[in-house]
PDB file of C-alpha atoms in Angstrom:
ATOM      1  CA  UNK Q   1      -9.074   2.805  15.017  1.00  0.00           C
ATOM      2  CA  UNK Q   2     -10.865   4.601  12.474  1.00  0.00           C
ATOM      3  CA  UNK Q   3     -10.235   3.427   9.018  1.00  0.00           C
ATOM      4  CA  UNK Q   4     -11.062   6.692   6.526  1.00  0.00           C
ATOM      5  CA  UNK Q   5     -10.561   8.291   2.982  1.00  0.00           C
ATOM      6  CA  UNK Q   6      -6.809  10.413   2.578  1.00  0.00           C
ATOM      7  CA  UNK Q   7      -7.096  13.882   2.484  1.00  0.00           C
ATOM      8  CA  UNK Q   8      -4.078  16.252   1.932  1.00  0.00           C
ATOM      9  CA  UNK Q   9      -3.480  16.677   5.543  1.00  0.00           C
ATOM     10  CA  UNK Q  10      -2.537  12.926   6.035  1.00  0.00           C
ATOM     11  CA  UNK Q  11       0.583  13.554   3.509  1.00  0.00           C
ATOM     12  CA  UNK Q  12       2.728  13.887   6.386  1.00  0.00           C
ATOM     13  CA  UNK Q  13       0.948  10.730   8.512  1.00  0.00           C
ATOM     14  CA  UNK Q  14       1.857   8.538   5.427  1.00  0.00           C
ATOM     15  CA  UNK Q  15       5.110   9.543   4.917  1.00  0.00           C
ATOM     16  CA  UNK Q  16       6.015   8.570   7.740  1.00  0.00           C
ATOM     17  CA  UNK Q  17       4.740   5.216   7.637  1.00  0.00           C
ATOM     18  CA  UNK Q  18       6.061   4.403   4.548  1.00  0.00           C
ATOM     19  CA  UNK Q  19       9.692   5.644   5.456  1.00  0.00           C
ATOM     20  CA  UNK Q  20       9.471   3.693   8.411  1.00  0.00           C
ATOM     21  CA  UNK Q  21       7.745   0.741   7.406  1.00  0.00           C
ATOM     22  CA  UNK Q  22       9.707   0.563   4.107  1.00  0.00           C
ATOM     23  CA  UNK Q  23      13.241   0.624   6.004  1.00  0.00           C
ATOM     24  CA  UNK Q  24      11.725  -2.414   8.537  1.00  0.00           C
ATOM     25  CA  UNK Q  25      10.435  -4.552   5.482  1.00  0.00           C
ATOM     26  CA  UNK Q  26      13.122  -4.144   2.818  1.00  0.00           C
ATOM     27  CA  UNK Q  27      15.984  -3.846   4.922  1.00  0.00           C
ATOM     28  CA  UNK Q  28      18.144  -7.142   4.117  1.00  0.00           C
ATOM     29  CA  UNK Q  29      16.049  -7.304   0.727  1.00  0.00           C
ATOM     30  CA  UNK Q  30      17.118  -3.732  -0.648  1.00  0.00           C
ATOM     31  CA  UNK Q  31      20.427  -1.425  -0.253  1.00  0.00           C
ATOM     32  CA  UNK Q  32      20.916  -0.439   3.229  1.00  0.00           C
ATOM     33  CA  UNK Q  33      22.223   2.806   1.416  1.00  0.00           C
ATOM     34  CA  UNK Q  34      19.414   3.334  -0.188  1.00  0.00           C
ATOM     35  CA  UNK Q  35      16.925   2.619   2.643  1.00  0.00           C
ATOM     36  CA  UNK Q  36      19.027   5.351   4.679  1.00  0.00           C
ATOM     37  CA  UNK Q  37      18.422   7.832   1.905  1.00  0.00           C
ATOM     38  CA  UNK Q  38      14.508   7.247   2.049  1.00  0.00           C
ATOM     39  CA  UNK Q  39      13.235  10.951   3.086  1.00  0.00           C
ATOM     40  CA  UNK Q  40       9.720  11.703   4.959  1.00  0.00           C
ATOM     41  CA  UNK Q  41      10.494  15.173   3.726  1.00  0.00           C
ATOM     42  CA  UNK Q  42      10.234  13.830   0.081  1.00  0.00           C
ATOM     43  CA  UNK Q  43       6.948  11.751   0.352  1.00  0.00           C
ATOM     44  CA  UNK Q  44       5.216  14.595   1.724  1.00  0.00           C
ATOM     45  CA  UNK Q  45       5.174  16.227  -1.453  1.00  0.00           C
ATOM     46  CA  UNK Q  46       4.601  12.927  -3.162  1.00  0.00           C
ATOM     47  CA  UNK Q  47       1.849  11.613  -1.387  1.00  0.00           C
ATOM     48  CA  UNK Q  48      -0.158  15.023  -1.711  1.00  0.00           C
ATOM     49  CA  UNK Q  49       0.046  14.665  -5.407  1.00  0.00           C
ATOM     50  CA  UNK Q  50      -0.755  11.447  -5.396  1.00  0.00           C
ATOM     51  CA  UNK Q  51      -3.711  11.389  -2.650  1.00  0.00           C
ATOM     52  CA  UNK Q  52      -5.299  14.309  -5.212  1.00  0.00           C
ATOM     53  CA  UNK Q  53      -5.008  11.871  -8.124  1.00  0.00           C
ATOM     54  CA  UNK Q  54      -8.855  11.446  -8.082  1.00  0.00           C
ATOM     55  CA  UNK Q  55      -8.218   7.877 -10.893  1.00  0.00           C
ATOM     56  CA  UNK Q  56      -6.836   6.230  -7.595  1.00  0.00           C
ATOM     57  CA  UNK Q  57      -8.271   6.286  -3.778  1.00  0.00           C
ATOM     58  CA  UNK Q  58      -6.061   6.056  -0.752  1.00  0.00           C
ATOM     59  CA  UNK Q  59      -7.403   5.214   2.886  1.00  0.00           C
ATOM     60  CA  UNK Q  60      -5.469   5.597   6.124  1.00  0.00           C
ATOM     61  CA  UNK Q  61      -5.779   3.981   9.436  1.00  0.00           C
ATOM     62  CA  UNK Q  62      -6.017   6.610  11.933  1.00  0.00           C
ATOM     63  CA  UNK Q  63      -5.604   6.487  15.984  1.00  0.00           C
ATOM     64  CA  UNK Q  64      -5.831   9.314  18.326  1.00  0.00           C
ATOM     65  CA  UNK Q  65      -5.289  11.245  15.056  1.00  0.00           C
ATOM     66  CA  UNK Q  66      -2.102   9.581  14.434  1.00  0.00           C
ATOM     67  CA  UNK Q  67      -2.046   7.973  11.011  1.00  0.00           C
ATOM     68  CA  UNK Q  68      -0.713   4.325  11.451  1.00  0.00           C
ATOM     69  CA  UNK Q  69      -1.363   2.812   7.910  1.00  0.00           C
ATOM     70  CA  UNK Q  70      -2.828   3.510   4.476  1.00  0.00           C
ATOM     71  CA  UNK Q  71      -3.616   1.391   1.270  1.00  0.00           C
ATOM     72  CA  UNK Q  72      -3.544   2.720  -2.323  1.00  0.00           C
ATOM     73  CA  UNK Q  73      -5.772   1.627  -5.042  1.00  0.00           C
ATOM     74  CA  UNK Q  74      -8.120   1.719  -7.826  1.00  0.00           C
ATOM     75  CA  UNK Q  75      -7.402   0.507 -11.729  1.00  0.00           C
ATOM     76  CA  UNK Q  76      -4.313  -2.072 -12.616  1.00  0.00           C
ATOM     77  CA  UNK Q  77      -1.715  -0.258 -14.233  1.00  0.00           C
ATOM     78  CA  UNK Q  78      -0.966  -3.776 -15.945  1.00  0.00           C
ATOM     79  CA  UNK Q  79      -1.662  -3.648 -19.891  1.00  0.00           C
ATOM     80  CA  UNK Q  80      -2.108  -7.036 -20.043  1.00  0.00           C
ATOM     81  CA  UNK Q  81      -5.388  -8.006 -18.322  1.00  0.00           C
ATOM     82  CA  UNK Q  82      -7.616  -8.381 -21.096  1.00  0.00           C
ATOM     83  CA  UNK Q  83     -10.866  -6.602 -21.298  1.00  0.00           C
ATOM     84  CA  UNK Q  84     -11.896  -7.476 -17.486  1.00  0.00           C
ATOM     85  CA  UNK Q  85     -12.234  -4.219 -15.487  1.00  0.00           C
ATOM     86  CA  UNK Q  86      -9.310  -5.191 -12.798  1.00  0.00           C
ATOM     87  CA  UNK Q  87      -8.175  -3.168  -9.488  1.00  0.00           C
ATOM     88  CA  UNK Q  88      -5.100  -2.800  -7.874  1.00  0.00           C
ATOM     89  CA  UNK Q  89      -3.729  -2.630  -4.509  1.00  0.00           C
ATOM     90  CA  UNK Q  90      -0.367  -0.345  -5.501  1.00  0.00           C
ATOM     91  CA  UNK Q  91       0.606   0.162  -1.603  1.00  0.00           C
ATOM     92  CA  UNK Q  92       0.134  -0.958   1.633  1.00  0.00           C
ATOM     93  CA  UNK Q  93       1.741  -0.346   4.857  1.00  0.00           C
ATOM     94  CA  UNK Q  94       1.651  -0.159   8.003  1.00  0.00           C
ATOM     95  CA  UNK Q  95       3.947   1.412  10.833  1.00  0.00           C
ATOM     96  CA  UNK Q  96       5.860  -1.442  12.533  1.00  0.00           C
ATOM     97  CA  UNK Q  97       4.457   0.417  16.244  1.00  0.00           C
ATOM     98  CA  UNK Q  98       0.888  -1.066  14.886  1.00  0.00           C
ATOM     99  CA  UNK Q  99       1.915  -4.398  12.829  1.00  0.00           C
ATOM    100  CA  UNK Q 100      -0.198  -7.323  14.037  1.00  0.00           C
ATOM    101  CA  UNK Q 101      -3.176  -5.545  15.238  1.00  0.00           C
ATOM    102  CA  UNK Q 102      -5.379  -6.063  12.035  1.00  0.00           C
ATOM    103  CA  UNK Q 103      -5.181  -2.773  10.774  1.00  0.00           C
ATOM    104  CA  UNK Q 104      -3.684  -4.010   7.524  1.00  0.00           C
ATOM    105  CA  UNK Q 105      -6.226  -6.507   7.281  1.00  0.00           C
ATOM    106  CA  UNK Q 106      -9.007  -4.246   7.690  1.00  0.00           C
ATOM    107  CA  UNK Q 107      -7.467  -1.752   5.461  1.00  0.00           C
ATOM    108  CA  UNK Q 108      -7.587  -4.268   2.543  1.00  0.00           C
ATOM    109  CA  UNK Q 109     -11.311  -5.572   3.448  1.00  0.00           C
ATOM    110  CA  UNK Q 110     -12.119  -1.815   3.174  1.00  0.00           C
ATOM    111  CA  UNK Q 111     -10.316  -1.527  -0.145  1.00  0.00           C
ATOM    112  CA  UNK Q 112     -11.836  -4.809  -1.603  1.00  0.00           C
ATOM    113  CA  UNK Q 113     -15.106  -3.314  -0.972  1.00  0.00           C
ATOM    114  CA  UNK Q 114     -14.902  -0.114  -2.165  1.00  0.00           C
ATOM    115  CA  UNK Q 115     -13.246  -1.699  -6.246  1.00  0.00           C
ATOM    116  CA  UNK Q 116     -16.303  -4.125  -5.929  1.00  0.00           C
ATOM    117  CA  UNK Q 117     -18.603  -1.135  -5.214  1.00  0.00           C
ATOM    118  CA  UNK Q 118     -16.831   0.189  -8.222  1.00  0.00           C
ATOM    119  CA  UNK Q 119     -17.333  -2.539 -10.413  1.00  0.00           C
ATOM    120  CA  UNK Q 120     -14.375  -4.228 -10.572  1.00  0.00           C
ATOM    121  CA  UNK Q 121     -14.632  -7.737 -11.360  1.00  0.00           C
ATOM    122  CA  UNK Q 122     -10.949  -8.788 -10.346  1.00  0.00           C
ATOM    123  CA  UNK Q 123      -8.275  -7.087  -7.669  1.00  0.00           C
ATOM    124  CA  UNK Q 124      -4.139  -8.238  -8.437  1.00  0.00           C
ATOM    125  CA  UNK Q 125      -1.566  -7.097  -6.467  1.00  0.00           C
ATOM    126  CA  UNK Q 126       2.205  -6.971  -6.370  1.00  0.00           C
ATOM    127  CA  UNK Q 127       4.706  -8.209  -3.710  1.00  0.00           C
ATOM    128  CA  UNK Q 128       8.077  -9.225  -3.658  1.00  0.00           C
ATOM    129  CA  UNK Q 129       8.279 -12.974  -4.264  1.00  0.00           C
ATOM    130  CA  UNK Q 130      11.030 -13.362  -1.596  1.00  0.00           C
ATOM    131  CA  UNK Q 131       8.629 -11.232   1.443  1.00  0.00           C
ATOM    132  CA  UNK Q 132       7.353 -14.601   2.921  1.00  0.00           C
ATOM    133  CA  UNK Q 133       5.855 -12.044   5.711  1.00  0.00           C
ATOM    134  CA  UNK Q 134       4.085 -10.025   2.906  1.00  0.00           C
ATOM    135  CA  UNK Q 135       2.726 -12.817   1.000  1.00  0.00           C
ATOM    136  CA  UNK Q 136       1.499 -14.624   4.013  1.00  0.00           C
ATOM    137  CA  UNK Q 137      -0.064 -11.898   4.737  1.00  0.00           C
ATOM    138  CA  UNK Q 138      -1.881 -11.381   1.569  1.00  0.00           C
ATOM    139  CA  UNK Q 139      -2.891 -15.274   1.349  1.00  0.00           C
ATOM    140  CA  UNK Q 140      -4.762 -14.295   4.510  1.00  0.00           C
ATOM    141  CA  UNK Q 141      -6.526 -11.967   3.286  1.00  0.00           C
ATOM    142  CA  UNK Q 142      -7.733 -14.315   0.078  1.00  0.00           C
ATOM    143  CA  UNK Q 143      -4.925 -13.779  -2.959  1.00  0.00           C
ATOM    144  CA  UNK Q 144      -2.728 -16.566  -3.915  1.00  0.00           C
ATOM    145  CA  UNK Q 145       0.917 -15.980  -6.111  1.00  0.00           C
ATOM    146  CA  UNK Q 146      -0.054 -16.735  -9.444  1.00  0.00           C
ATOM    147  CA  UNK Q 147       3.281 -17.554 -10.794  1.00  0.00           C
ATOM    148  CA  UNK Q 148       3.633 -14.442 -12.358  1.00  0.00           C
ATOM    149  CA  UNK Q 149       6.830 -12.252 -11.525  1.00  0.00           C
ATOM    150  CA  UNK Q 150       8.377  -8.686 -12.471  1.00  0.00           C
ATOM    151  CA  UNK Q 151      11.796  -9.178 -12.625  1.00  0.00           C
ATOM    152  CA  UNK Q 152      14.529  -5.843 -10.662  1.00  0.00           C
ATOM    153  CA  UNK Q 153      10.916  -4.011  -9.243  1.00  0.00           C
ATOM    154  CA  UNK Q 154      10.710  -3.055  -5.450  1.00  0.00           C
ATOM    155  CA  UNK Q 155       7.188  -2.121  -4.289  1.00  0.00           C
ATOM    156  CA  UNK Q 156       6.017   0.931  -3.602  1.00  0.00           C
TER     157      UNK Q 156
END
């Protein structure tokens, strides 16, 4: 597994692991309807705008050329963290073919060190509060719920 910076090329590689990893996460949390309208067709064009947004950085997990995860990060969009300089992780996923294989952990070590290489003295993230999977997952990896919540928003 080779864990390396997006390019445009990789649109397609993450689209499809965010459909599909999306629908196996939220389904039973969000509208199946709405799940079953998620379209890799439309992320395409989505994440190549947003891999070219040069104020954030996106990763992907790559095997035999086949993309199998990706994290997105780089400044919180939150207005209220004071004059720290804080990161963000804004999305993380991984294909359910690869979950459990510590690609999503090694995708967020990666991330972590490339916000403190740029100086940023504090990473937050957001999760649904009622993803016990995602937030054990995250406690692994060193964050803790800090009580705060954003009330009718579904991640990334």
């Amino acid at each position: 597994m080779i864990v390396r910076k997006a390019i445009a090329a990789d649109a397609q590689g993450i689209a499809e692991v965010h459909v599909a990893s999306k629908k196996a996460v939220l389904r039973g949390v969000a509208p199946d309807a709405a799940l079953d309208r998620l379209s890799v067709g439309e992320r395409i064009e989505m994440w190549r705008a947003i891999i070219g947004d040069r104020r954030y950085e996106t990763l992907v997990g790559v095997d035999s050329n086949r993309v199998l995860g990706f994290i997105h990060f780089g400044p919180t969009r939150d207005q209220d963290c004071g004059s720290e300089k804080v990161g963000e992780i804004l999305t993380l996923y991984v294909h359910p073919d690869a979950w459990r294989r510590g690609l999503g952990s090694e995708l967020v070590v990666h991330a972590l060190s490339r916000l403190k290489s740029a100086s940023f003295a504090l990473v937050t993230l957001w999760t649904l509060e009622s993803s016990s999977q995602a937030r054990t997952f995250y406690e692994s990896c060193g964050f803790s719920f800090d009580g705060t919540v954003k009330p009718g928003t579904v991640p990334g």
